[in-house]
Short mmCIF file of the C-alpha atoms (twelve columns), coordinates in Angstrom:
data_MODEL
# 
_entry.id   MODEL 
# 
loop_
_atom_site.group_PDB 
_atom_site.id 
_atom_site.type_symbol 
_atom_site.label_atom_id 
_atom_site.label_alt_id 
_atom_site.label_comp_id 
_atom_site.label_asym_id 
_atom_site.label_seq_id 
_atom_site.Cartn_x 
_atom_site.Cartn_y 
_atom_site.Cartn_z 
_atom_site.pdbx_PDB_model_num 
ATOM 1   C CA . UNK A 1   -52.977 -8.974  62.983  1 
ATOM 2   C CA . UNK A 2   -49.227 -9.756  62.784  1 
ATOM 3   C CA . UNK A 3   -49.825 -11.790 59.276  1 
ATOM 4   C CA . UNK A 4   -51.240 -8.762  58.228  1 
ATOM 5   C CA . UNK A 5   -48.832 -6.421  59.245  1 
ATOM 6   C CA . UNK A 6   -45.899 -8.445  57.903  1 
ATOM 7   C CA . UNK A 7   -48.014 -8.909  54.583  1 
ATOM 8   C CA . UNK A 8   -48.201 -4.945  54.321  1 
ATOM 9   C CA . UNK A 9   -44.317 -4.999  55.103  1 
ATOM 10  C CA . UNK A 10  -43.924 -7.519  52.438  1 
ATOM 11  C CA . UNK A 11  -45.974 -5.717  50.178  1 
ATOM 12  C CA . UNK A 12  -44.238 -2.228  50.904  1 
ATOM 13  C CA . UNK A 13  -40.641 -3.860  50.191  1 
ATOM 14  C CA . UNK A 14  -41.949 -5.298  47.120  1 
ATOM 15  C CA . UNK A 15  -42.821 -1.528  45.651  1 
ATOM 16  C CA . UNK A 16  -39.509 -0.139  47.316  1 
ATOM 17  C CA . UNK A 17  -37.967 -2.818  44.487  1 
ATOM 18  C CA . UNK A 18  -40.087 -1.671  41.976  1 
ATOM 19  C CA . UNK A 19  -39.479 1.695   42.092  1 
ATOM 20  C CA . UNK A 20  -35.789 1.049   42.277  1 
ATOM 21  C CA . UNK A 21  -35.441 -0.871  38.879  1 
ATOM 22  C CA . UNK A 22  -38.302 1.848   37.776  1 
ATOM 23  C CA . UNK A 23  -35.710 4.593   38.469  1 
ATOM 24  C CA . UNK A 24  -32.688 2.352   37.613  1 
ATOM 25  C CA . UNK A 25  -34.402 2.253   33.807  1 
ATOM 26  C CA . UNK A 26  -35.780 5.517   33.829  1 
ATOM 27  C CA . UNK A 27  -31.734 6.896   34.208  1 
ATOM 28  C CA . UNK A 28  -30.457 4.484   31.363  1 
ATOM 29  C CA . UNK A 29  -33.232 5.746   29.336  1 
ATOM 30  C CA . UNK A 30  -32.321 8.962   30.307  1 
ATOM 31  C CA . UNK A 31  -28.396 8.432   29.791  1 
ATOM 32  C CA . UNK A 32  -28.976 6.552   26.126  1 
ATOM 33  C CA . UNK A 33  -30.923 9.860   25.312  1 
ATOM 34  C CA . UNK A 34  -28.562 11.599  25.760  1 
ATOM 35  C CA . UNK A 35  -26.008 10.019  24.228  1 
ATOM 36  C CA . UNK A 36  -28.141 9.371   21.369  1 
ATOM 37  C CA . UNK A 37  -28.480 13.350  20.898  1 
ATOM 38  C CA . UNK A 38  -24.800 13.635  21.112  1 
ATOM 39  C CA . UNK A 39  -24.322 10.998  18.072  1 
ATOM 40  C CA . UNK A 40  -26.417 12.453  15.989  1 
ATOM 41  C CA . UNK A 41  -25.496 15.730  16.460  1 
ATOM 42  C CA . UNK A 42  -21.642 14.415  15.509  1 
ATOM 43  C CA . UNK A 43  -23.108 12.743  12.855  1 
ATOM 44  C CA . UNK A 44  -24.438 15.575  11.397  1 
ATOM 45  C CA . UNK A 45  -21.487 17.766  11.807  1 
ATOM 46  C CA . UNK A 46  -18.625 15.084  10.863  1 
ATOM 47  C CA . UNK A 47  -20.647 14.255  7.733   1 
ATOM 48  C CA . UNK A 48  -18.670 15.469  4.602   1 
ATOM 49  C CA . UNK A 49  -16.030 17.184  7.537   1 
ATOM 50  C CA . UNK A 50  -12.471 17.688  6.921   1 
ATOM 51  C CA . UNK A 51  -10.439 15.686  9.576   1 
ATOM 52  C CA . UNK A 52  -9.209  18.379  10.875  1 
ATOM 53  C CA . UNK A 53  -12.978 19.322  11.933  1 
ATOM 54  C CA . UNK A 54  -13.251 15.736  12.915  1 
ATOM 55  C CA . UNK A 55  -10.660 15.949  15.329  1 
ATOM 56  C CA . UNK A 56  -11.403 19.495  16.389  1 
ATOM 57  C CA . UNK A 57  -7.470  21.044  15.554  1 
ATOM 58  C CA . UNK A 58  -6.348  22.771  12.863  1 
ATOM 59  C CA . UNK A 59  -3.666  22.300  10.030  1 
ATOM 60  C CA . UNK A 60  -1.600  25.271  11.876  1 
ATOM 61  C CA . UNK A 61  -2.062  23.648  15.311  1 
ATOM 62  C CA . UNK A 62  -2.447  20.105  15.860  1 
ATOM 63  C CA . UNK A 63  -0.610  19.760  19.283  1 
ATOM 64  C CA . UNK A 64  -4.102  18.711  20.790  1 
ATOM 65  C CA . UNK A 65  -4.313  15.729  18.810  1 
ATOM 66  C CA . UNK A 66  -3.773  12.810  20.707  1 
ATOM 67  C CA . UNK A 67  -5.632  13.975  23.111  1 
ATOM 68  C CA . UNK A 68  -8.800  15.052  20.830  1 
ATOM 69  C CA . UNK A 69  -8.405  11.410  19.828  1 
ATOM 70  C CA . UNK A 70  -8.285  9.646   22.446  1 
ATOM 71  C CA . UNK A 71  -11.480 11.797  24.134  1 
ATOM 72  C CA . UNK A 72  -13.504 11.168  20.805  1 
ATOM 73  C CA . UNK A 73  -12.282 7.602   20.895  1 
ATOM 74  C CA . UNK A 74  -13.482 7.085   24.672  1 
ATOM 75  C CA . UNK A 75  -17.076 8.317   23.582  1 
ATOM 76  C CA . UNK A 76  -17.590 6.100   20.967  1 
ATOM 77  C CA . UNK A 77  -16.050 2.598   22.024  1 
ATOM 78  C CA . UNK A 78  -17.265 -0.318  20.224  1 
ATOM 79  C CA . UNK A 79  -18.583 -1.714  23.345  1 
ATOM 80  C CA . UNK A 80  -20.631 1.226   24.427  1 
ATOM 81  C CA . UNK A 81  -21.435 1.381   20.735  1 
ATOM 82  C CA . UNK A 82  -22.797 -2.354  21.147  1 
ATOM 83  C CA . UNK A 83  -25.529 -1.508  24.113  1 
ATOM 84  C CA . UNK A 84  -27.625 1.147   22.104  1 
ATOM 85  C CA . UNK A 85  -30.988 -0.491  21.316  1 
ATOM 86  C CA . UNK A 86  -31.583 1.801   18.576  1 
ATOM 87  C CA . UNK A 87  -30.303 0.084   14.695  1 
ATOM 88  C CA . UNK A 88  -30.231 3.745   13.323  1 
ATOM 89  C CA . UNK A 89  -28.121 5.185   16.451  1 
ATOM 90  C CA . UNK A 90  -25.733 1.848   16.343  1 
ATOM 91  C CA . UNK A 91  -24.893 2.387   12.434  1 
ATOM 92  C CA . UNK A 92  -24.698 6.086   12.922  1 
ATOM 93  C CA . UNK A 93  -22.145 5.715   15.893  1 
ATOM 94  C CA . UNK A 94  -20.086 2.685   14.022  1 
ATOM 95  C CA . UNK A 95  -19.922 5.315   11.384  1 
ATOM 96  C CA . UNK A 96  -18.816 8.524   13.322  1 
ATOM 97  C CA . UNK A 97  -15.892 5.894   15.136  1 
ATOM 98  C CA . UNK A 98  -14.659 5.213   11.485  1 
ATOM 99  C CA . UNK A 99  -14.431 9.069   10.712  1 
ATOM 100 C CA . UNK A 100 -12.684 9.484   14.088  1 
ATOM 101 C CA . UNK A 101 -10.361 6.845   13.298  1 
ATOM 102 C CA . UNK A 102 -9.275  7.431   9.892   1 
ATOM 103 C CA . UNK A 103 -8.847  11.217  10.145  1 
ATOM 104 C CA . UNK A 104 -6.494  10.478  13.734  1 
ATOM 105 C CA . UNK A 105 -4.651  7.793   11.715  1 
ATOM 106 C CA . UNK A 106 -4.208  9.905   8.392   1 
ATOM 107 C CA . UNK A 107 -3.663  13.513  10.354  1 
ATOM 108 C CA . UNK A 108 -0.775  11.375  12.704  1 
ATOM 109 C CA . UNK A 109 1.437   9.926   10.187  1 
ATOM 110 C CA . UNK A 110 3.152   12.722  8.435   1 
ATOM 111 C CA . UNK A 111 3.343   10.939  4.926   1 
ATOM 112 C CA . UNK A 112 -0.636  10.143  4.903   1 
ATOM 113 C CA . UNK A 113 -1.666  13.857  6.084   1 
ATOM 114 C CA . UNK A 114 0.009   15.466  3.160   1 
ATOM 115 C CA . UNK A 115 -0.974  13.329  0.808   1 
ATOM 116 C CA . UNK A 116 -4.441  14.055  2.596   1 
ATOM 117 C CA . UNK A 117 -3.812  17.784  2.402   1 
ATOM 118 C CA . UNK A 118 -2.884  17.338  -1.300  1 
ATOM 119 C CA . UNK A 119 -6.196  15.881  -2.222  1 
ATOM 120 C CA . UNK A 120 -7.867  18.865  -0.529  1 
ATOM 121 C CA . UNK A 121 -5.844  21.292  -2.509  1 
ATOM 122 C CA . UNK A 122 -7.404  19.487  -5.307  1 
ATOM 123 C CA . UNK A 123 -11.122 19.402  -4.105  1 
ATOM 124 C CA . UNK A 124 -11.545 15.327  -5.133  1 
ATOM 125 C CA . UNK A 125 -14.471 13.696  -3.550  1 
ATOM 126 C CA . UNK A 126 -14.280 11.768  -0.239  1 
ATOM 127 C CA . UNK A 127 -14.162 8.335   -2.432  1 
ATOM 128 C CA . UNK A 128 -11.360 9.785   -3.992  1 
ATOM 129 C CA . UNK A 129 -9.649  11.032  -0.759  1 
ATOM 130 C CA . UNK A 130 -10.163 7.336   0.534   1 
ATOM 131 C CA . UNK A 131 -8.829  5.667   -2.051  1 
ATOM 132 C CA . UNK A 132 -5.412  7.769   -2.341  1 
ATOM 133 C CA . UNK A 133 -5.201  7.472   1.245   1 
ATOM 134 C CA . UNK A 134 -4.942  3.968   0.976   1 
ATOM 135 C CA . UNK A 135 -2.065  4.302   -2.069  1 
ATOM 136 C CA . UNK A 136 -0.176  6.353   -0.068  1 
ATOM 137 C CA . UNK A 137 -0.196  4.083   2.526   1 
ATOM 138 C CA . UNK A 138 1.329   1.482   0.630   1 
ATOM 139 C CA . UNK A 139 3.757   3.410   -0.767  1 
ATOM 140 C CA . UNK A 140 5.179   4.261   2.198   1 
ATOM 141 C CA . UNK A 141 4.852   0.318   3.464   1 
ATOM 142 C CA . UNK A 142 7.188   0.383   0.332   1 
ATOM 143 C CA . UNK A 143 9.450   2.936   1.133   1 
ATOM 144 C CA . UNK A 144 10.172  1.134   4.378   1 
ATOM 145 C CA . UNK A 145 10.462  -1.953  3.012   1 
ATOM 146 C CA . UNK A 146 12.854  -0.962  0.588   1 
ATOM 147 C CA . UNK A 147 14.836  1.001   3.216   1 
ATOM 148 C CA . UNK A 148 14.944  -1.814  5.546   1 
ATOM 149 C CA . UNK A 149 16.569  -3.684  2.873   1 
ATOM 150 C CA . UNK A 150 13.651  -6.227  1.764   1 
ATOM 151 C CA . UNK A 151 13.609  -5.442  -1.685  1 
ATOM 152 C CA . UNK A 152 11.816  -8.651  -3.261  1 
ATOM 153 C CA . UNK A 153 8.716   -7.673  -1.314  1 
ATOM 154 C CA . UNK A 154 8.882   -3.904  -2.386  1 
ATOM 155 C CA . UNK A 155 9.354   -4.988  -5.930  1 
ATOM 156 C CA . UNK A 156 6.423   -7.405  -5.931  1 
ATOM 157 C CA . UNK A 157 4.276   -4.983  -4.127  1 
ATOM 158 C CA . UNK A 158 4.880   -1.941  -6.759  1 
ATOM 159 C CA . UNK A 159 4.294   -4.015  -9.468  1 
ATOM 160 C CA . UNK A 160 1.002   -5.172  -8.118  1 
ATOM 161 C CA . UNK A 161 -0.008  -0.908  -7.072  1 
ATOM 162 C CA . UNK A 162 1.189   -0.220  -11.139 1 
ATOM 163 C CA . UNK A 163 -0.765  -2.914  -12.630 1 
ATOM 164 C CA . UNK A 164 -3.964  -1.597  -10.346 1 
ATOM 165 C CA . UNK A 165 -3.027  1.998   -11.144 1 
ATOM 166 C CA . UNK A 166 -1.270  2.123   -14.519 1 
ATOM 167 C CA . UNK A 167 -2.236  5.954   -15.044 1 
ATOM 168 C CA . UNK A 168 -0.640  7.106   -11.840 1 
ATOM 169 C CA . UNK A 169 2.871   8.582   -12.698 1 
ATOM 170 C CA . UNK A 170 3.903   8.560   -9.286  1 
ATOM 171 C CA . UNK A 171 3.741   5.387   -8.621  1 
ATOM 172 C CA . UNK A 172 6.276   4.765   -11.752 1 
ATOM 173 C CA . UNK A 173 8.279   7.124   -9.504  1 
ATOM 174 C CA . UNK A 174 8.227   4.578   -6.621  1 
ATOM 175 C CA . UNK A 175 9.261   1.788   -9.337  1 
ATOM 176 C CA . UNK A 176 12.189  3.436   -10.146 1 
ATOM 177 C CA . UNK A 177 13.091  4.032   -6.912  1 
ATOM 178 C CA . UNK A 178 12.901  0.396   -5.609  1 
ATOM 179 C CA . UNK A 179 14.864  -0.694  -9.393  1 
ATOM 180 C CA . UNK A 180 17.305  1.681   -8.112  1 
ATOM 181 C CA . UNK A 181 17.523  0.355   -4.931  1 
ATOM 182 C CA . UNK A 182 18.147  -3.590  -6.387  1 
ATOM 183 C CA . UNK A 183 20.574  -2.004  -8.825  1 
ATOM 184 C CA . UNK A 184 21.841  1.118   -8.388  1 
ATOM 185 C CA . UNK A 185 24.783  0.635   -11.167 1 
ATOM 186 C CA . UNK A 186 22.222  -1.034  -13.478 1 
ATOM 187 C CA . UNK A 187 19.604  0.587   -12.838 1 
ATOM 188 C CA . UNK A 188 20.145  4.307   -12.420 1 
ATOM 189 C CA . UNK A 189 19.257  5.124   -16.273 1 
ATOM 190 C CA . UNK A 190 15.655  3.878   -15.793 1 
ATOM 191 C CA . UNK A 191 15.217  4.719   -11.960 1 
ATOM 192 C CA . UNK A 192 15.990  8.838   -13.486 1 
ATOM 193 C CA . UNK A 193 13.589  8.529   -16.252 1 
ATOM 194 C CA . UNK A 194 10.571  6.881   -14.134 1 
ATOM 195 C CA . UNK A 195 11.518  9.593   -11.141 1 
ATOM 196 C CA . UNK A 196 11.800  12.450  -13.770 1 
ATOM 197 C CA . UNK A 197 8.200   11.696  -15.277 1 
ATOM 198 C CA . UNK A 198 6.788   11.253  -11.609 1 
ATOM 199 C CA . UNK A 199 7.782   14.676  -10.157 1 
ATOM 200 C CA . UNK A 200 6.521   16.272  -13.213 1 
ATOM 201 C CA . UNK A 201 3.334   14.821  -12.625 1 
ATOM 202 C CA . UNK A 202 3.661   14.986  -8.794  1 
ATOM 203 C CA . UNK A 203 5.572   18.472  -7.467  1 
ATOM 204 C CA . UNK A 204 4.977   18.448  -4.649  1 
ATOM 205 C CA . UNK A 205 5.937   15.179  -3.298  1 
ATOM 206 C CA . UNK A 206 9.151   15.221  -1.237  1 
ATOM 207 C CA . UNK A 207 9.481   11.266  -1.601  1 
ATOM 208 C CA . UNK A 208 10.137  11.605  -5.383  1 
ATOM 209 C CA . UNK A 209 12.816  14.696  -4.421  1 
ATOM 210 C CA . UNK A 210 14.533  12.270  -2.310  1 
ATOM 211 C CA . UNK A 211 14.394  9.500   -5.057  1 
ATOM 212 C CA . UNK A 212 16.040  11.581  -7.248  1 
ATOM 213 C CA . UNK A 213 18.729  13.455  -4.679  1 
ATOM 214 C CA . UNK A 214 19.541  10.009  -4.148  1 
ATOM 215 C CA . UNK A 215 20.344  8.738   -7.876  1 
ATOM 216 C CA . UNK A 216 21.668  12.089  -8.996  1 
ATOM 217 C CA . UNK A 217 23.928  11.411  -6.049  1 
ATOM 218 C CA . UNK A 218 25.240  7.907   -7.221  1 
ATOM 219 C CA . UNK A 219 25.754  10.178  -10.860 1 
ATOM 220 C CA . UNK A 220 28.273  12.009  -8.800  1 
ATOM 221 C CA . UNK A 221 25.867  14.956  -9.621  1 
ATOM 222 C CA . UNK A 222 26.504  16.505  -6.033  1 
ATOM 223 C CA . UNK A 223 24.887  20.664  -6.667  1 
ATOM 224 C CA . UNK A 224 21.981  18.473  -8.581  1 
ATOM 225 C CA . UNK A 225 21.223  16.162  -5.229  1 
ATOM 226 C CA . UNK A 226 21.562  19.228  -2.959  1 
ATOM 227 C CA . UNK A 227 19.331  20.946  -4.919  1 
ATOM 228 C CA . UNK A 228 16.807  17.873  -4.842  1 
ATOM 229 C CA . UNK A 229 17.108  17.693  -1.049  1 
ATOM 230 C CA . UNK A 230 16.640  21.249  -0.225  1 
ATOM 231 C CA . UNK A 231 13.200  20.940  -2.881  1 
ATOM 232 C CA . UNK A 232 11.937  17.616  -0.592  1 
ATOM 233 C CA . UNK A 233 12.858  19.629  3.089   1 
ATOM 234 C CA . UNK A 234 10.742  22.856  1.501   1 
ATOM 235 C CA . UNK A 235 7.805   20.456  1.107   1 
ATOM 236 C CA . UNK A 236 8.172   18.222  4.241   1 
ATOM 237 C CA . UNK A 237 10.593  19.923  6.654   1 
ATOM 238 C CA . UNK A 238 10.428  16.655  8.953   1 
ATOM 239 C CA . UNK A 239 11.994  14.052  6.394   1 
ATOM 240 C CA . UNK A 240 14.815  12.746  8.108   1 
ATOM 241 C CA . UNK A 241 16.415  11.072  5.073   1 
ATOM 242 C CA . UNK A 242 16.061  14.424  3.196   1 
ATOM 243 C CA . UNK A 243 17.949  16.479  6.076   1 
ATOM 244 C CA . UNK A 244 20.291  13.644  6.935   1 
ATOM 245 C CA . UNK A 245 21.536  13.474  2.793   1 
ATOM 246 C CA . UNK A 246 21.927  17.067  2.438   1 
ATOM 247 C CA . UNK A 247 24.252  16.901  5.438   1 
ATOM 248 C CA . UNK A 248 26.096  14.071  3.757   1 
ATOM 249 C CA . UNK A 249 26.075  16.188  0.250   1 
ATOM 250 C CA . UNK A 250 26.901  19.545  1.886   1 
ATOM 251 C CA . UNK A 251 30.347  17.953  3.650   1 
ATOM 252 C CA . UNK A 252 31.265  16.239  0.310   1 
ATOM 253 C CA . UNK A 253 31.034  19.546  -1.316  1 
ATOM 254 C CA . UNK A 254 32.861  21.225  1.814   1 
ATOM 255 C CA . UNK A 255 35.939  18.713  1.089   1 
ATOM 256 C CA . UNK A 256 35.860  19.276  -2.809  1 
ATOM 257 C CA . UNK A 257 36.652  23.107  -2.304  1 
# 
């Protein structure tokens, strides 16, 4: 009688156990659902997005975005990504984290999201987008490293971006710039031509304003260089070498009177 009892005992703990990892897999099923839905649905609605929608702010108000970003970027960590069983839901997720992260990484760096919001202007595809993206990012790579006062590496780096692109006027822009920067008493003549040509092609690129405020500046051309800063603030009022040479450039003229 007691082996039978304890056998029934035995037998009852063994179903408790059961129904325990039962449940236990019946919620991960349940969660991975879930969570499955939710990719796919963001998916869908990121596909072909603007990273604005991405990011869920808007070009008039993106105060929320860090936050947006890191939210979206909790939801779709690589190692969460990593436990889905599903092939189709992994690359659909791996996908949706790329979105998240170029749109936060574009839309945050001021240079990047108007070069971004340039290409939309212009309706190019999302190759297209993708591609500049990654020009303008080197440009500025350039900018700073001409700034900072490494001007071999700028040099060799433009070169390189105008052999890839030799179409692109604005990039000459950025050639002249650096030329100027190795040389500004040699190389002034050029640097104006090459910035000239690149603002034609390029208006609305407060870079190539500042390029040019800056040269027309060393031409003792100080109305010209004002003029060329207040055109690069218009377009990006957050340059701080734009609004820190008109300063310079509006105290010069202050002492000339």
């Amino acid at each position: 009688q007691i082996d039978s009892d304890e056998s029934r005992q035995h037998h009852s703990l063994k179903s408790n156990e059961f129904e325990m990892v039962d449940t236990r897999h019946s919620d991960e099923v349940a969660i991975e659902q879930h969570i499955g839905e939710q990719i796919q649905r963001d998916h869908q609605r990121f596909r072909g997005a603007t990273y604005y929608t991405i990011l869920g702010v808007t070009p008039q108000d993106s105060s929320n975005l860090d936050n947006r970003y890191l939210e979206l970027k909790t939801r779709y960590k690589r190692d969460r990504i990593e436990q889905f069983q599903s092939i189709q839901l992994k690359r659909q997720a791996a996908e949706v984290h790329l979105w998240i992260e170029t749109a936060f990484h574009t839309l945050s760096n001021p240079q990047l999201r108007r070069v971004y919001e340039q290409l939309g202007r212009m309706q190019r595809s999302l190759v297209e987008h993708r591609e500049r993206i990654k020009t303008g990012e080197l440009l500025l790579q350039i900018v700073n490293l001409s700034q900072s006062g490494d001007l071999d590496t700028a040099e060799s780096l433009i070169r390189r971006l105008e052999r890839e692109k030799p179409d692109d006027l604005s990039i000459k822009g950025y050639f002249g710039w650096v030329l100027f920067r190795k040389d500004p008493k040699g190389n002034f003549r050029q640097a104006y031509k090459l910035i000239d040509r690149a603002i034609e092609a390029d208006l609305a690129n407060p870079d190539l304003r500042y390029f040019m405020a800056m040269v027309e500046l060393s031409m003792g051309n100080l109305l010209r260089a004002r003029k060329s800063c207040a055109l690069a603030l218009r377009i990006d009022p957050q340059q701080r070498e734009a609004r820190d040479l008109l300063k310079k450039i509006s105290s010069r003229l202050k002492e000339n009177k």
